[in-house]
Short mmCIF file of C-alpha atoms and ligand atoms in Angstrom, two decimals:
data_model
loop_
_atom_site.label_atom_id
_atom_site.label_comp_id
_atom_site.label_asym_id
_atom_site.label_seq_id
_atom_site.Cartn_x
_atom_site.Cartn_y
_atom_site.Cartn_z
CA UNK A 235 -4.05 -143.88 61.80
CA UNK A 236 -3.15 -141.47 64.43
CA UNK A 237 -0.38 -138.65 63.77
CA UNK A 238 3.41 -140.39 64.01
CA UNK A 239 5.15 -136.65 65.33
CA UNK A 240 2.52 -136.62 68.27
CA UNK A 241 3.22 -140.40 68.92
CA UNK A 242 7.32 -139.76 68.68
CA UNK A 243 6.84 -136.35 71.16
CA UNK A 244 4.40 -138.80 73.16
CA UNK A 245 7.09 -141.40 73.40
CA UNK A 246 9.95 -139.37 73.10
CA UNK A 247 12.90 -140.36 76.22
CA UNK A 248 13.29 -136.54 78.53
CA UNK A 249 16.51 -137.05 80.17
CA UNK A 250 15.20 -134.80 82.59
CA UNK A 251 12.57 -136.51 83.35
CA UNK A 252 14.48 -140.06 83.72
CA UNK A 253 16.83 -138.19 85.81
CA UNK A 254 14.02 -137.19 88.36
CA UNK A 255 12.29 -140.13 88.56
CA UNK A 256 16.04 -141.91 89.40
CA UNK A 257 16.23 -139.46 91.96
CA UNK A 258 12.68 -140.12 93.32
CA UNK A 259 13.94 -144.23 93.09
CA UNK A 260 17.30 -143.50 95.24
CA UNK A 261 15.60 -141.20 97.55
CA UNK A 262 13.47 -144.38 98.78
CA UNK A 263 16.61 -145.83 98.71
CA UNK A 264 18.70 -144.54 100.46
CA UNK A 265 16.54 -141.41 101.94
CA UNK A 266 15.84 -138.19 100.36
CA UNK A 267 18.81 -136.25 102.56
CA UNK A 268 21.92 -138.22 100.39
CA UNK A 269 20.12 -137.06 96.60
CA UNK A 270 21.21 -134.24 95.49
CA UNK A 271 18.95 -133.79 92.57
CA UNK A 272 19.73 -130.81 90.77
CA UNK A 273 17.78 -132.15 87.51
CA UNK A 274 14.28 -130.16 87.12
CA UNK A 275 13.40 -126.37 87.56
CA UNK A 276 10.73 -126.64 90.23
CA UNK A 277 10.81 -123.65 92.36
CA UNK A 278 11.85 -124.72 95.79
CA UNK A 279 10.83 -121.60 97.92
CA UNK A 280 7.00 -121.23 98.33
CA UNK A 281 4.99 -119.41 97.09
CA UNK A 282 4.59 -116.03 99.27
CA UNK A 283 1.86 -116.65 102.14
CA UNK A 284 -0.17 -113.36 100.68
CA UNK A 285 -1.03 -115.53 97.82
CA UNK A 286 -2.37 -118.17 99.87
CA UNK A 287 -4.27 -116.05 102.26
CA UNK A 288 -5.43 -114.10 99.02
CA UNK A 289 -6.67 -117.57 97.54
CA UNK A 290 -8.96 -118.12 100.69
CA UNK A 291 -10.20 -114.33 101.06
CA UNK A 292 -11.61 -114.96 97.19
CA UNK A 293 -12.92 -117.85 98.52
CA UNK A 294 -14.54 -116.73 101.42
CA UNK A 295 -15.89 -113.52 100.28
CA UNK A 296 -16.77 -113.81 96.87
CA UNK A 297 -19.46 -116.03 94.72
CA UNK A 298 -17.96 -119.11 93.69
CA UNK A 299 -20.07 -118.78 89.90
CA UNK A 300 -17.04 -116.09 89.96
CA UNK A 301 -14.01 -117.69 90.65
CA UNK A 302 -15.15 -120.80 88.92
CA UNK A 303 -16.36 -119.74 86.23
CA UNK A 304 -15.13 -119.02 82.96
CA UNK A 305 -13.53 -115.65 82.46
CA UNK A 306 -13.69 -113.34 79.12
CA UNK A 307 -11.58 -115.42 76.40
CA UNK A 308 -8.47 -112.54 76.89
CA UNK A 309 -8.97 -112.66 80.80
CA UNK A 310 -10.62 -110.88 83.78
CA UNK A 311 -10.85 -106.67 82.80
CA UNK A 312 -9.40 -106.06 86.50
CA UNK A 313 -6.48 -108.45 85.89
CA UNK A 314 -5.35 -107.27 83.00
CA UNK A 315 -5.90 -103.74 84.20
CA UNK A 316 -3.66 -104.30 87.02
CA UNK A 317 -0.94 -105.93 85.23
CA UNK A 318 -0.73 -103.19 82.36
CA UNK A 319 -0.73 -100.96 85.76
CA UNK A 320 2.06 -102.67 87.20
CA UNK A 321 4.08 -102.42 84.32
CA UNK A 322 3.39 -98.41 83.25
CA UNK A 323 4.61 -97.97 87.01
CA UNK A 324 7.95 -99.80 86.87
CA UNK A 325 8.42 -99.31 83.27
CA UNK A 326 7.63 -96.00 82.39
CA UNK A 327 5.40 -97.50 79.74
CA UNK A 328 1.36 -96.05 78.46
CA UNK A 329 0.08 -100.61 78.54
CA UNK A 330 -3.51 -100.54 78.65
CA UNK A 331 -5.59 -103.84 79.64
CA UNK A 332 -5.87 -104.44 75.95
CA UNK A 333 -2.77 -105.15 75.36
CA UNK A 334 -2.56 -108.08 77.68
CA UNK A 335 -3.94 -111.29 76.91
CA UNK A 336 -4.01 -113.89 80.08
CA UNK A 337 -2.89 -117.50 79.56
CA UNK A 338 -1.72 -120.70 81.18
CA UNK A 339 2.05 -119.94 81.49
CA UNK A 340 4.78 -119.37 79.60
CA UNK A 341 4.43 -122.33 77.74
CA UNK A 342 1.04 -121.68 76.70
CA UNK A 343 1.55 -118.11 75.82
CA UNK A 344 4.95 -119.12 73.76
CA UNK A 345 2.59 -121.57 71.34
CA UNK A 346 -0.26 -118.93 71.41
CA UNK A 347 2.24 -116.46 69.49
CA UNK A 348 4.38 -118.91 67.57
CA UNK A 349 1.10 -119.59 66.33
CA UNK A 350 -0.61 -116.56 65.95
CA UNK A 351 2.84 -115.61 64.07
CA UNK A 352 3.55 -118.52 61.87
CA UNK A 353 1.75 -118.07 58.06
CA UNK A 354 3.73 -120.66 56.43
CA UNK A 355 5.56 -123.56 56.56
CA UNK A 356 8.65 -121.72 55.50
CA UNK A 357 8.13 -119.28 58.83
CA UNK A 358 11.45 -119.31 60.74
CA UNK A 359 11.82 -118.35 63.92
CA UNK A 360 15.61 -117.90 65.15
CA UNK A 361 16.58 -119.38 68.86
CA UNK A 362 19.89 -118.76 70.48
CA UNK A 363 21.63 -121.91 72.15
CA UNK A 364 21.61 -122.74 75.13
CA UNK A 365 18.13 -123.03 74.83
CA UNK A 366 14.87 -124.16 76.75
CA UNK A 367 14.07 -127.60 74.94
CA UNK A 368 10.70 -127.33 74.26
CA UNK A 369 10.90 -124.24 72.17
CA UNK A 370 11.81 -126.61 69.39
CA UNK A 371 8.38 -129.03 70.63
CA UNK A 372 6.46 -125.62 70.49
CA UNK A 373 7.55 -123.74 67.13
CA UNK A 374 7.43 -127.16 64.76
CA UNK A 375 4.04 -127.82 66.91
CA UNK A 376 2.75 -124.23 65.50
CA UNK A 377 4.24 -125.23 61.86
CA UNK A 378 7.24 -123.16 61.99
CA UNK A 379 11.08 -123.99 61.55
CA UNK A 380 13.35 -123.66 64.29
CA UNK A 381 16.58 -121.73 63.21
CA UNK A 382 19.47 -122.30 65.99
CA UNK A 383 22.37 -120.13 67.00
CA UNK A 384 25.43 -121.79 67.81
CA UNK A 385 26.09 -120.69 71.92
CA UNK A 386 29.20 -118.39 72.58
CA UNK A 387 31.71 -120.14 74.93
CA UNK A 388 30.52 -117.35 77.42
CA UNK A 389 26.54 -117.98 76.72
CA UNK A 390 26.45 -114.20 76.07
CA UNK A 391 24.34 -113.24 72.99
CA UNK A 392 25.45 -114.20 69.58
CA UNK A 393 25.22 -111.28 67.87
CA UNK A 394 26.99 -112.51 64.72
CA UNK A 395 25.52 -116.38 64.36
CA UNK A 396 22.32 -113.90 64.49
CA UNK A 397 23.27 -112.23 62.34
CA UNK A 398 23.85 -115.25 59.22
CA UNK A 399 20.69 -116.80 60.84
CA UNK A 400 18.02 -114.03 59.74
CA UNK A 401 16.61 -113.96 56.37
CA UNK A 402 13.25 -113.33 54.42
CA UNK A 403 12.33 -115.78 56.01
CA UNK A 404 12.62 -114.52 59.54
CA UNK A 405 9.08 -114.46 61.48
CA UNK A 406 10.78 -113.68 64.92
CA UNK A 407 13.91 -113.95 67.37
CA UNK A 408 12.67 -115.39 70.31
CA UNK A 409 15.49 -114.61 73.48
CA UNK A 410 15.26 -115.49 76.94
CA UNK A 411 16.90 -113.45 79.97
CA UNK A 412 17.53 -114.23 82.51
CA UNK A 413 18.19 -117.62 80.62
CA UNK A 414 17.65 -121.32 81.04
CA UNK A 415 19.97 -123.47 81.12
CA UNK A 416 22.89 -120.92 81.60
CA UNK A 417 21.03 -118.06 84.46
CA UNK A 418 22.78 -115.65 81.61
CA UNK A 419 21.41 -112.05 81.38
CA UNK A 420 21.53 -110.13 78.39
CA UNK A 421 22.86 -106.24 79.61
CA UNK A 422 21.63 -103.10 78.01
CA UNK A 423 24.19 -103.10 75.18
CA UNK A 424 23.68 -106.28 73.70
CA UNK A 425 20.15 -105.37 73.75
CA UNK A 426 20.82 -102.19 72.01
CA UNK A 427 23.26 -103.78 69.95
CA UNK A 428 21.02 -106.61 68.85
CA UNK A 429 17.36 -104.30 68.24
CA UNK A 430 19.75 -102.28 66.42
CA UNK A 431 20.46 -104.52 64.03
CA UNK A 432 17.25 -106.15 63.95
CA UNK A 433 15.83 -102.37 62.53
CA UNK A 434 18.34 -101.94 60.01
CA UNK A 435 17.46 -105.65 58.59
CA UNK A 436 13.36 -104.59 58.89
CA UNK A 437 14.40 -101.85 56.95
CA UNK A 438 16.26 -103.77 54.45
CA UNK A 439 13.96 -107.01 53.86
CA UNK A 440 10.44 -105.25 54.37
CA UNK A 441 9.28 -107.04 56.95
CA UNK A 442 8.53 -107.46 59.99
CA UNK A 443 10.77 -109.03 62.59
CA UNK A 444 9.20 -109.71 65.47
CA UNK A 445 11.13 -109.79 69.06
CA UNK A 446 9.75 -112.66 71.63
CA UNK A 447 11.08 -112.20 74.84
CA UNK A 448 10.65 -115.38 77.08
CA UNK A 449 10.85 -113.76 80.36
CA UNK A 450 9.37 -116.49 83.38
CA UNK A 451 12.46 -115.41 85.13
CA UNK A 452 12.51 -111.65 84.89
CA UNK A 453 12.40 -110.75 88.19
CA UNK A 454 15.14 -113.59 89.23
CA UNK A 455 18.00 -111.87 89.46
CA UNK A 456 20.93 -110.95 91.77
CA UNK A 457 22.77 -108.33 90.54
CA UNK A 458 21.08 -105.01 91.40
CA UNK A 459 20.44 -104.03 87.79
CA UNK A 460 17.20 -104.63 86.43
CA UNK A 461 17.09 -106.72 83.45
CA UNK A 462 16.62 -104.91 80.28
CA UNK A 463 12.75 -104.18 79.47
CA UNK A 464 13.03 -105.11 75.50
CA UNK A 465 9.78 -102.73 74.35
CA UNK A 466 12.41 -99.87 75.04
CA UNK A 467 14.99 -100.76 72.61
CA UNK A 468 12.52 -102.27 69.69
CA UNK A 469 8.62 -101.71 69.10
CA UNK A 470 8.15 -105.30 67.24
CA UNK A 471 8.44 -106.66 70.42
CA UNK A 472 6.17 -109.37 72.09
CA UNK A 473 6.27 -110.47 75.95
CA UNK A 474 5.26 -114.54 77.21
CA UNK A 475 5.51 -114.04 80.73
CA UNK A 476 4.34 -116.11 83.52
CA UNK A 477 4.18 -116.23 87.52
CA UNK A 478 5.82 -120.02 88.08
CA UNK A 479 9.33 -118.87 88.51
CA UNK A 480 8.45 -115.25 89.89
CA UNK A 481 5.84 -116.20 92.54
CA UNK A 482 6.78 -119.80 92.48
CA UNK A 483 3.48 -121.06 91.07
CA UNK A 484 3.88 -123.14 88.62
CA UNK A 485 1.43 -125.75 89.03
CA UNK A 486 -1.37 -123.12 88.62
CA UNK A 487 -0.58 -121.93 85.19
CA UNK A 488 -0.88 -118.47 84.51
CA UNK A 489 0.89 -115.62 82.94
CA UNK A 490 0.53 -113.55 79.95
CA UNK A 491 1.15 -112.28 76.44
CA UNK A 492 1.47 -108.53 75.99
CA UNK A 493 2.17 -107.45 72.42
CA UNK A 494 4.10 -103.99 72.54
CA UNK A 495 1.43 -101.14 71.84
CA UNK A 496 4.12 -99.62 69.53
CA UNK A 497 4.16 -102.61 67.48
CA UNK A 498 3.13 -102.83 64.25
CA UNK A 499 -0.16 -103.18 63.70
CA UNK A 500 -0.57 -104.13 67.33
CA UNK A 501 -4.33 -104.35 67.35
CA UNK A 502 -4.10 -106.87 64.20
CA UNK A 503 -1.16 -109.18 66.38
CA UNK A 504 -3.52 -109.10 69.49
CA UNK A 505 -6.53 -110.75 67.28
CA UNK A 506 -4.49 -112.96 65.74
CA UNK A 507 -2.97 -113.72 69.39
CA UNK A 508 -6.92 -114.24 70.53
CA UNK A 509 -7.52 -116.50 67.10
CA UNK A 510 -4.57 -118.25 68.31
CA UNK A 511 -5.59 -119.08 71.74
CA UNK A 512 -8.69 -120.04 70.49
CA UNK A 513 -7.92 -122.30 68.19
CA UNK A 514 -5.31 -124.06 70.26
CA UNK A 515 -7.94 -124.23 73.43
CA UNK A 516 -6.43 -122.20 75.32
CA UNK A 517 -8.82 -119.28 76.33
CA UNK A 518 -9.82 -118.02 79.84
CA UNK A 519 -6.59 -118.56 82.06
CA UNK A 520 -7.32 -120.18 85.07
CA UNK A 521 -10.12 -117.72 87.01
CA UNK A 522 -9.36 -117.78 90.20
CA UNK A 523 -5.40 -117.22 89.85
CA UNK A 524 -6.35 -114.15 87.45
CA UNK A 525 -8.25 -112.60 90.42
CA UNK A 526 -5.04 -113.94 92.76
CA UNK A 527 -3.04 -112.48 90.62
CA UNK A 528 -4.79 -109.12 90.12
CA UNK A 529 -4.15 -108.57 93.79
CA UNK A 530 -0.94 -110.28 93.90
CA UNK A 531 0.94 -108.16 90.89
CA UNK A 532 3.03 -105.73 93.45
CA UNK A 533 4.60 -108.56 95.26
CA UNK A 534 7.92 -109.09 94.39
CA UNK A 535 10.21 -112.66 94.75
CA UNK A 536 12.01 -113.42 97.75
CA UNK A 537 15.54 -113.90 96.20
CA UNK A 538 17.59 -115.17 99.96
CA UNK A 539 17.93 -118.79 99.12
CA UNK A 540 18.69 -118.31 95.27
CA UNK A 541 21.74 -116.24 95.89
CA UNK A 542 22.72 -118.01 98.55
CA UNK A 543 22.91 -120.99 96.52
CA UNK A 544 24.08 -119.34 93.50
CA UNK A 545 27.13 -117.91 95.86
CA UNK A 546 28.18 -120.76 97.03
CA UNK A 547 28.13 -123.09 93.96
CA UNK A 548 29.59 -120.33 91.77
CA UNK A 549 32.04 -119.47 93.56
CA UNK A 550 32.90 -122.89 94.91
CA UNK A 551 32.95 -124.20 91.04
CA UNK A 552 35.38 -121.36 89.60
CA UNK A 553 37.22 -121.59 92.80
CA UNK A 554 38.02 -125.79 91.72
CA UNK A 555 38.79 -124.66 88.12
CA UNK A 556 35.38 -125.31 86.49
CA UNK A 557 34.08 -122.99 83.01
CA UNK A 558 30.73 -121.73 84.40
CA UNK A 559 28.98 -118.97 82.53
CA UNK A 560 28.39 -115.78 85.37
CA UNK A 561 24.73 -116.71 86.30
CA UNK A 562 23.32 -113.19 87.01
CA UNK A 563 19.83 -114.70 86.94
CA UNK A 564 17.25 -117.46 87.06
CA UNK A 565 18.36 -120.35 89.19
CA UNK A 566 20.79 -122.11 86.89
CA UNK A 567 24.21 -122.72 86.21
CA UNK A 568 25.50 -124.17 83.09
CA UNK A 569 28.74 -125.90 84.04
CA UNK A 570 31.74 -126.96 80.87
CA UNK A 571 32.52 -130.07 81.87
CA UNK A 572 35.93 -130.72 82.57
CA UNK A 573 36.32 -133.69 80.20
CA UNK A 574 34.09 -132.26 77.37
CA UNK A 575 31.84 -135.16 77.45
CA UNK A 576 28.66 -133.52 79.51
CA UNK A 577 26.74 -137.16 79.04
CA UNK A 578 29.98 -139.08 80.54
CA UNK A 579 29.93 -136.29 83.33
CA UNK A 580 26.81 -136.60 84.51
CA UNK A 581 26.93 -140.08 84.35
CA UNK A 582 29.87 -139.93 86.97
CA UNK A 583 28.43 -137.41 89.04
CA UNK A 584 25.42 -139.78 88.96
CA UNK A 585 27.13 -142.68 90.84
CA UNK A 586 27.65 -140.35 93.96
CA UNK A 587 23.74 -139.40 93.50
CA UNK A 588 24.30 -136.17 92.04
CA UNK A 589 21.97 -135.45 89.50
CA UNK A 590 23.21 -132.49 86.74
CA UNK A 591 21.27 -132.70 83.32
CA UNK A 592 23.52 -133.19 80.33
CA UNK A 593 23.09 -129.74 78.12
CA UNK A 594 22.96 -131.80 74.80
CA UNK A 595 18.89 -131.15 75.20
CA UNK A 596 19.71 -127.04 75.52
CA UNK A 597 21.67 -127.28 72.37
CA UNK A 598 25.25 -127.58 73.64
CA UNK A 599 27.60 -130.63 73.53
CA UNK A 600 30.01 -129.34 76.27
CA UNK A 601 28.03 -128.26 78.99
CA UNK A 602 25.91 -129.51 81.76
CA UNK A 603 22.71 -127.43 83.12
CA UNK A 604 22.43 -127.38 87.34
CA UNK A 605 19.45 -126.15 88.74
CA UNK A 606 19.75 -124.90 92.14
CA UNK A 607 16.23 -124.59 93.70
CA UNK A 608 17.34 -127.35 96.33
CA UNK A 609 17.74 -126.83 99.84
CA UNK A 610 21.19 -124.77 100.35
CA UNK A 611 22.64 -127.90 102.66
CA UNK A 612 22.23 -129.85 99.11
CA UNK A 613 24.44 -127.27 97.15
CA UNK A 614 27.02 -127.46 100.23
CA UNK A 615 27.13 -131.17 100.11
CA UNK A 616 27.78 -131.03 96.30
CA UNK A 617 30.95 -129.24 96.13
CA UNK A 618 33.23 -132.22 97.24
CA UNK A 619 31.51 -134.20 94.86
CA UNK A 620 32.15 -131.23 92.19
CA UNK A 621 35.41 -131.33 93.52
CA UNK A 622 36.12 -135.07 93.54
CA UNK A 623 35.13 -135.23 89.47
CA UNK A 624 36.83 -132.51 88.42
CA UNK A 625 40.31 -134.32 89.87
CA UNK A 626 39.07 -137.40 88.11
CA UNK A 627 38.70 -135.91 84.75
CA UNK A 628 42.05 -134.02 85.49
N1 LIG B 78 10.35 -120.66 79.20
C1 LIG B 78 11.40 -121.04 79.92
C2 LIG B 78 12.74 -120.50 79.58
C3 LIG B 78 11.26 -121.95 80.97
O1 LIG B 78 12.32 -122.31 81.69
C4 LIG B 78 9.96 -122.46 81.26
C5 LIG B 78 9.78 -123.44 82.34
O2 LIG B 78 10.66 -123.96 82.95
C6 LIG B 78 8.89 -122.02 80.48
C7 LIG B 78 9.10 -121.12 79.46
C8 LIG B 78 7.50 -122.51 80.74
O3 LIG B 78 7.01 -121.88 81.89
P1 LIG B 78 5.52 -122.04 82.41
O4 LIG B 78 5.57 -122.92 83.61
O5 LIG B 78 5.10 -120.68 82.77
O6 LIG B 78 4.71 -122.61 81.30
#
């Protein structure tokens, strides 16, 4: 007898998924130019060429028992080092390589706390819709309960459906800004507004609340204004970063977890976090990327073809009447559509070979998630498509 929830997640339809592989179908079809597949959240501008030529100089100059082999469970010393480096520098913050543990990615560092965090089955952790889908894979995976937050029509943070969410049973509020699906970021005063309240409950339950910022897409963003670093508003806070969105590597999994050094009992998270990683398999990040990325930490995204295409389809959209949450980050937009039916929608917008992911996955019945790492001719070439539905549905 093998386990029926694996088989179900093993078996389980992803829309995205089907939508991707339609577009892969039509693209032999009718060539790869007339898709405009704006279904997964691949990056679509490489990778900066410093990484690359970083990659061979390890290569060439180094002894391959190094950058094949395995590294210390938490990761390489100099890695780490660098990263807690990188961050004091930018942050104004005292991180020291022991705060840092090194993992495959975001997703791999979300399950390594959810675990590490989760001490009984009646462990909630709270989520705020829209919402990346596999949190809810990841936190029943770890043996926790998902608690959802209805979405604000303007995807801003729900301070209030927080707010009758938490209870004793509360491990953690897990947020993500710059946000998938919606490119929504959080500003300084919902932050404040939010750790505020998260203190006074502390205070009143006795325990704990941990903060989980889900930040892959920190450094994604157009605005000017750097998004909020959380460890400055609340000490219970815990980071799952990774470099796929940042440095557009995704396909090399790595990133990190850094538990606050002003959190409680910091040291005692950070073994549990190592127990954690241990016991899920997930120990010594990939070896060469740590070395990559010890080098690698300064460089910062090239942002040109995100805002271009976020320009243009924003502004196009609002321009034609459509509800789209102001995208200040990541490379989504999270479009209302204009009939309230987001499954019906992209269903329509599928018969021109648009592809736009329906956003009842990311917890919402009434939108429809875009992602617009695509060539920019692809996001000019959708707006008389955006425009031809919304006149249909009018
Ligand atoms: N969190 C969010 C919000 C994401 O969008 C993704 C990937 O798309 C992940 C986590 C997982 O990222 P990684 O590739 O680093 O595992």
């Amino acid at each position: 007898m093998i386990s029926k929830e694996m088989l179900r997640l093993g078996t389980a339809k992803s829309v995205i998924r089907e939508l991707f592989s339609y577009g892969l179908q039509r693209a032999q079809e009718i060539g790869p130019e007339n898709v405009l597949d704006f279904s997964l959240g691949n990056p679509s501008v490489p990778a900066p060429k410093i990484v690359q030529d970083t990659m061979i100089d390890i290569i060439k100059n180094n002894d391959p028992m190094v950058y094949h082999g395995y590294s210390s469970s938490q990761g390489h010393n100099g890695c780490r080092k660098a990263i807690a480096e990188n961050l004091n520098k930018r942050f104004n913050t005292g991180y020291s390589l022991n705060d840092l543990f090194m993992t495959c990615g975001a997703a791999a560092s979300l399950n390594i706390v959810f675990k590490a965090l989760t001490a009984s089955s009646d462990d909630e952790i709270v989520v705020l819709a829209p919402y990346f889908p596999e949190y809810k894979v990841f936190i029943e995976g770890q043996g926790a309960k998902m608690k959802l937050v209805p979405a604000r029509n303007d995807m801003k943070l729900n301070l209030d459906g927080i707010k009758e969410a938490v209870n004793k049973n509360t491990k953690a509020l897990l947020i993500n800004s710059p946000n998938n699906p919606s490119g929504v970021v959080y500003t300084k005063e919902e932050i404040k507004k939010l750790t505020d309240y998260l203190k006074e409950k502390e205070k009143e339950l006795g325990n704990v609340i941990y903060l989980i910022a889900d930040e892959p897409y920190r450094e994604l963003v157009f605005s000017g204004e750097p998004v909020p670093f959380i460890p400055h508003y609340y000490d219970d806070t815990i980071i799952c970063y990774s470099w796929s969105k940042s440095l557009s590597l995704p396909g090399e999994r790595i990133g990190y977890v850094l538990v606050n050094n002003k959190c409680n009992e910091n040291e005692v998270v950070m073994a549990a976090v190592g127990g954690a990683a241990r016991a899920l398999g997930y120990v010594c990040a990939p070896t060469l990327f740590q070395l990559v990325i010890e080098k690698c930490v300064n460089i910062e995204p090239d942002l040109t073809v995100y805002k271009k295409n976020r320009d243009i389809l924003y502004s196009g959209l609002i321009e034609m009447g459509y509800n789209v949450a102001k995208p200040d980050g990541a490379f989504y937009l999270f479009i209302e559509a204009p009939n309230g039916d987001p499954e019906l929608f992209s269903e329509k917008a599928k018969a021109y070979d648009m592809l736009v992911v329906p956003g009842t996955g990311f917890g919402s019945k009434t939108h429809v998630r875009l992602s617009y790492c695509v060539d920019t001719e692809k996001c000019e070439k959708a707006l008389p498509i955006f425009e031809k539905l919304i006149k249909e549905f009018k």
